[in-house]
XYZ file of C-alpha atoms in Angstrom:
360
model
C 94.016 120.522 125.060
C 95.446 116.600 127.185
C 92.050 116.907 129.339
C 90.455 116.684 125.642
C 92.280 114.004 124.811
C 91.560 112.093 127.654
C 87.762 113.322 127.446
C 88.471 111.881 124.344
C 89.389 108.540 125.134
C 85.900 107.922 127.217
C 84.166 107.441 123.584
C 86.753 104.392 122.398
C 84.808 101.036 121.520
C 81.559 103.623 120.618
C 81.939 106.070 118.246
C 83.453 103.913 115.331
C 83.765 104.540 112.021
C 83.383 108.244 113.467
C 86.323 110.091 115.199
C 87.373 110.121 119.031
C 86.527 114.306 119.864
C 86.873 115.841 122.848
C 86.358 119.421 123.514
C 86.847 121.619 126.781
C 85.379 125.516 127.234
C 87.946 127.897 129.057
C 87.149 130.965 130.610
C 89.463 133.355 132.543
C 91.630 130.294 133.455
C 88.742 128.029 134.936
C 87.319 125.114 133.080
C 83.566 125.378 132.642
C 82.629 122.919 130.229
C 83.802 119.205 129.340
C 82.697 116.810 126.677
C 82.873 114.536 124.328
C 81.746 112.810 121.390
C 79.941 109.299 122.906
C 78.051 107.574 119.528
C 77.730 108.120 115.824
C 75.129 110.330 115.779
C 74.759 111.322 118.906
C 75.882 115.107 119.812
C 79.713 116.202 118.946
C 82.120 116.828 121.646
C 81.656 120.873 121.331
C 77.820 121.066 121.445
C 78.262 118.406 124.500
C 80.708 121.050 126.427
C 78.412 123.830 125.910
C 75.538 121.577 127.105
C 77.750 121.179 130.275
C 79.615 124.220 131.430
C 78.780 125.561 134.635
C 78.077 129.371 133.645
C 77.551 131.761 129.775
C 80.805 130.388 127.906
C 80.734 134.039 125.986
C 84.042 134.877 125.080
C 85.024 132.139 126.670
C 88.216 129.501 124.297
C 87.494 125.889 123.653
C 90.090 122.926 122.719
C 89.071 120.814 120.977
C 91.273 118.025 119.675
C 89.772 118.007 116.130
C 88.753 120.872 113.978
C 84.878 121.300 114.110
C 82.632 120.021 111.323
C 81.197 123.095 109.020
C 78.611 120.435 107.210
C 75.301 118.986 107.887
C 75.736 115.455 108.543
C 73.305 114.199 111.197
C 73.545 117.171 113.166
C 74.493 120.246 112.350
C 77.820 122.476 111.849
C 80.032 122.916 115.002
C 81.687 125.534 113.127
C 78.181 127.201 113.377
C 77.425 126.912 117.041
C 80.465 127.687 118.329
C 80.261 131.073 116.746
C 76.496 131.781 117.777
C 78.041 131.626 121.649
C 80.527 133.476 121.722
C 83.590 131.811 121.465
C 86.148 134.291 121.159
C 89.310 131.774 120.402
C 89.829 128.061 119.267
C 92.788 125.789 120.158
C 92.371 123.261 117.642
C 94.595 119.624 117.914
C 94.676 118.983 113.972
C 92.961 119.187 111.139
C 90.373 117.133 109.860
C 90.767 115.521 106.542
C 87.478 114.019 105.640
C 86.965 115.971 102.270
C 83.762 117.493 104.145
C 85.535 119.392 106.675
C 89.608 119.632 105.495
C 89.782 123.330 107.050
C 85.869 124.500 106.233
C 85.815 124.332 110.026
C 88.720 126.588 110.336
C 87.567 129.296 107.755
C 83.936 129.715 109.272
C 85.422 130.267 112.381
C 88.323 132.771 111.198
C 85.883 135.020 108.845
C 84.000 135.369 111.618
C 86.481 136.763 114.099
C 87.486 134.072 115.873
C 90.758 133.315 116.457
C 92.054 129.926 115.832
C 95.496 128.066 116.864
C 96.119 124.826 115.191
C 98.803 121.718 116.432
C 98.484 121.988 120.010
C 99.183 118.165 121.204
C 99.043 117.114 117.674
C 101.534 114.279 117.889
C 99.107 112.415 119.941
C 95.838 113.671 118.933
C 96.737 112.255 115.460
C 97.364 108.529 117.823
C 94.553 109.093 119.255
C 92.228 109.316 115.818
C 94.797 106.667 114.287
C 91.659 104.777 112.805
C 89.678 107.655 111.527
C 92.318 109.225 109.790
C 93.448 106.437 107.750
C 89.850 105.137 107.615
C 88.561 108.745 105.837
C 91.328 108.606 102.995
C 91.999 105.668 102.373
C 88.621 104.018 103.111
C 89.996 100.984 104.113
C 90.336 99.501 107.772
C 92.916 100.360 110.029
C 94.267 96.696 111.013
C 96.909 96.082 114.504
C 98.324 91.996 113.619
C 98.264 90.689 117.874
C 99.769 87.983 119.057
C 101.185 86.412 122.041
C 104.487 84.854 122.382
C 107.098 83.569 124.329
C 110.641 84.880 124.495
C 111.528 82.841 121.876
C 108.884 83.856 119.689
C 106.824 80.562 120.486
C 102.930 80.793 120.337
C 102.284 76.941 121.011
C 105.137 74.113 122.012
C 105.866 71.267 120.001
C 102.620 69.613 121.225
C 100.553 72.053 119.978
C 99.718 73.461 123.398
C 99.043 77.275 123.641
C 96.224 77.930 126.692
C 97.937 80.735 128.267
C 101.280 81.864 127.539
C 100.487 85.094 127.615
C 99.503 85.901 131.619
C 95.743 87.393 132.585
C 96.211 90.969 132.479
C 97.416 90.439 128.917
C 94.374 88.616 127.344
C 92.416 90.811 129.430
C 93.849 94.224 127.324
C 93.347 92.024 124.349
C 89.782 91.885 125.407
C 89.623 95.372 125.767
C 91.164 95.873 122.176
C 87.823 93.771 120.639
C 86.320 96.167 121.978
C 87.993 99.019 120.978
C 87.778 97.499 116.653
C 85.502 97.123 115.172
C 86.396 93.476 113.753
C 88.001 90.602 114.334
C 89.682 88.995 112.124
C 91.262 85.174 112.400
C 91.863 81.977 109.515
C 90.184 79.002 109.472
C 92.877 76.965 110.717
C 92.764 79.317 114.294
C 88.586 77.949 113.881
C 89.911 74.530 113.278
C 92.401 74.567 116.192
C 90.645 76.920 118.881
C 86.838 77.176 117.669
C 86.263 80.273 119.743
C 83.378 82.699 119.827
C 85.921 85.580 118.738
C 83.656 87.600 121.520
C 84.960 90.562 123.414
C 84.195 89.457 127.798
C 84.277 92.756 128.720
C 81.880 93.842 130.516
C 79.855 96.352 129.275
C 81.989 95.938 125.456
C 81.227 96.234 121.997
C 81.744 92.901 120.249
C 83.526 93.159 116.972
C 82.599 92.120 113.986
C 83.675 88.311 113.180
C 85.839 88.114 110.253
C 87.118 84.765 108.848
C 89.364 84.034 106.077
C 88.912 80.517 104.964
C 89.566 80.090 100.842
C 87.762 76.662 100.234
C 84.777 77.522 102.957
C 86.035 74.475 104.677
C 84.797 75.580 108.374
C 82.301 73.480 109.931
C 78.573 73.939 110.075
C 78.640 73.816 114.179
C 82.053 76.947 114.336
C 80.792 78.845 117.416
C 81.935 81.938 115.132
C 78.891 81.322 112.689
C 76.372 81.686 115.631
C 74.901 84.383 118.028
C 74.260 86.801 114.946
C 72.772 89.209 116.907
C 75.548 90.035 119.392
C 78.111 89.546 116.986
C 77.755 89.497 112.569
C 79.924 87.285 111.005
C 81.641 87.587 107.076
C 83.702 84.583 105.423
C 85.712 85.817 103.307
C 86.610 82.822 100.630
C 87.578 82.612 97.182
C 86.252 80.997 93.701
C 86.753 77.146 95.224
C 83.935 77.738 97.859
C 81.418 75.087 96.917
C 78.400 76.730 95.507
C 75.599 74.759 98.186
C 78.275 75.688 101.032
C 77.438 79.289 100.258
C 73.809 79.352 100.277
C 73.930 77.273 103.153
C 75.945 79.705 105.863
C 73.463 82.523 104.153
C 71.065 81.188 105.447
C 72.958 81.676 109.209
C 73.016 85.020 108.272
C 76.810 84.842 107.872
C 78.362 87.139 105.278
C 80.114 85.837 102.472
C 82.750 87.880 100.640
C 84.109 86.048 97.729
C 87.149 87.726 96.662
C 88.682 86.356 93.272
C 91.770 84.367 94.551
C 95.901 84.957 95.280
C 97.077 81.547 94.824
C 93.836 79.822 94.973
C 94.416 82.296 98.741
C 91.826 85.241 99.616
C 93.316 88.348 97.964
C 93.728 90.472 101.296
C 93.812 93.362 99.433
C 90.181 93.428 97.752
C 89.174 92.175 101.614
C 90.188 95.534 102.930
C 88.829 97.564 100.094
C 85.378 95.507 100.693
C 85.496 95.614 104.522
C 86.280 99.584 103.590
C 82.848 99.974 101.815
C 80.927 97.844 105.035
C 81.765 100.608 107.027
C 84.274 98.727 108.547
C 86.970 101.181 109.862
C 89.614 98.781 111.723
C 90.477 94.995 112.370
C 92.277 93.115 115.051
C 94.416 90.448 113.718
C 94.629 87.274 115.877
C 95.547 84.712 113.262
C 97.792 82.255 112.961
C 101.467 82.054 111.819
C 100.104 81.695 107.518
C 97.353 84.806 108.367
C 99.849 86.540 109.904
C 102.653 86.427 107.477
C 100.059 87.220 103.823
C 98.740 90.293 106.122
C 102.411 91.314 106.273
C 102.780 90.572 102.795
C 100.600 92.079 101.874
C 100.830 95.381 103.442
C 97.670 95.609 104.953
C 98.785 95.609 108.597
C 100.001 98.879 109.649
C 100.750 97.902 113.547
C 101.555 95.017 115.527
C 100.893 94.651 119.039
C 103.461 91.440 120.642
C 102.957 90.216 123.650
C 105.846 88.720 124.743
C 105.805 86.240 127.578
C 109.056 85.391 129.830
C 109.471 81.613 129.730
C 111.088 79.868 126.659
C 109.576 77.084 124.593
C 112.010 76.021 122.270
C 111.455 73.187 119.452
C 112.660 73.019 115.803
C 108.828 72.572 114.892
C 106.848 74.387 117.781
C 104.816 77.434 116.084
C 106.283 81.107 115.884
C 103.621 84.376 115.014
C 104.822 84.439 111.854
C 105.732 81.907 109.783
C 104.496 81.737 105.616
C 107.439 81.565 103.053
C 109.194 83.849 105.077
C 111.959 87.005 104.003
C 114.727 85.794 102.191
C 117.075 88.658 102.276
C 117.462 90.673 105.578
C 116.855 93.840 103.293
C 113.733 92.909 102.201
C 112.757 92.762 106.081
C 109.438 94.188 107.655
C 110.777 97.369 109.602
C 108.675 98.684 112.485
C 109.177 101.906 113.789
C 107.881 104.582 116.613
C 108.320 101.459 118.485
C 106.772 101.839 122.230
C 106.641 99.083 125.549
C 104.678 98.984 128.360
C 104.853 96.259 131.063
C 101.465 94.191 131.650
C 101.936 92.544 134.533
C 104.335 89.989 133.806
C 104.432 90.521 130.187
C 106.194 92.649 128.102
C 103.394 94.118 125.109
C 105.780 95.755 122.582
C 104.133 98.092 119.710
C 105.320 99.453 116.523
C 103.510 101.160 113.132
C 104.872 98.931 110.294
C 107.130 101.205 107.989
C 105.522 102.200 104.337
C 106.834 104.580 102.298
C 103.501 105.925 102.063
C 102.107 106.152 105.224
């Protein structure tokens, strides 16, 4: 199963909004076939494992990270193929919560006389597919809040200088994340300050869909993020405060404009997540400034936090921090993280945790 998880990881940034799935065929204690889901519409992991098998698979066991499908989609049901191939045992990481599957694959295998075991390395399989699991159930994107800061929480000096607080290795890691997730979201102040492209610089990588939160549609018409639509689509989320002529002009550039009912004249982030989910966007890397970061946390749309911390102290009463906004008045109301992990990235420390949600 560990090998199947490693194979599934090869699909990062390529399968969205489909899940990451790996499969291994074992016969007489030997791996005779391996496969993973490579792209939407392509063969599923199980089929690729059969196609790559070095010898007949009849009588073998199959290890697969996610329950085999039992329905016709873009490809035929994998459960049927497993039965047809004469597999005698199927070991599954986690059940598929997709209503089209949801135990139907397991039921079909058992009814065919195949031995089925589930829950093997389930936590690892679940974490690997955290994006898919949220999206398939809630129809909303999985949101990762990412920030780079000094040890004392500053994202810029008192003069506004921020390039570069984190090291080159941390920045390279962020570009890998941009490849892995479907969307990248920033606020209009980030566009004003940095005029970013918001693309993935990873060789052979996939550029994320660029999402700009701009309640008054103040974005300059020459902003870099508005161009290169063939390589990276741009969506701007705004409110009724946007000028109709500006909306028309931006649509002429190929920009997708989403107008939400404002909350205190700001974009309704909860509603925005629903609308982005309807567009098939399953994941968002939030690289916002301190105001948008706070608004996203306050709105409850953030699932995971990734903080890249550099070994330096900046100080300054007026230096920007990673999360600002109105702030929390009582410690009992603080946004708590759980399942914390840390890793060293060259000189920096990356701290990762999940936002505690009662219903998560």
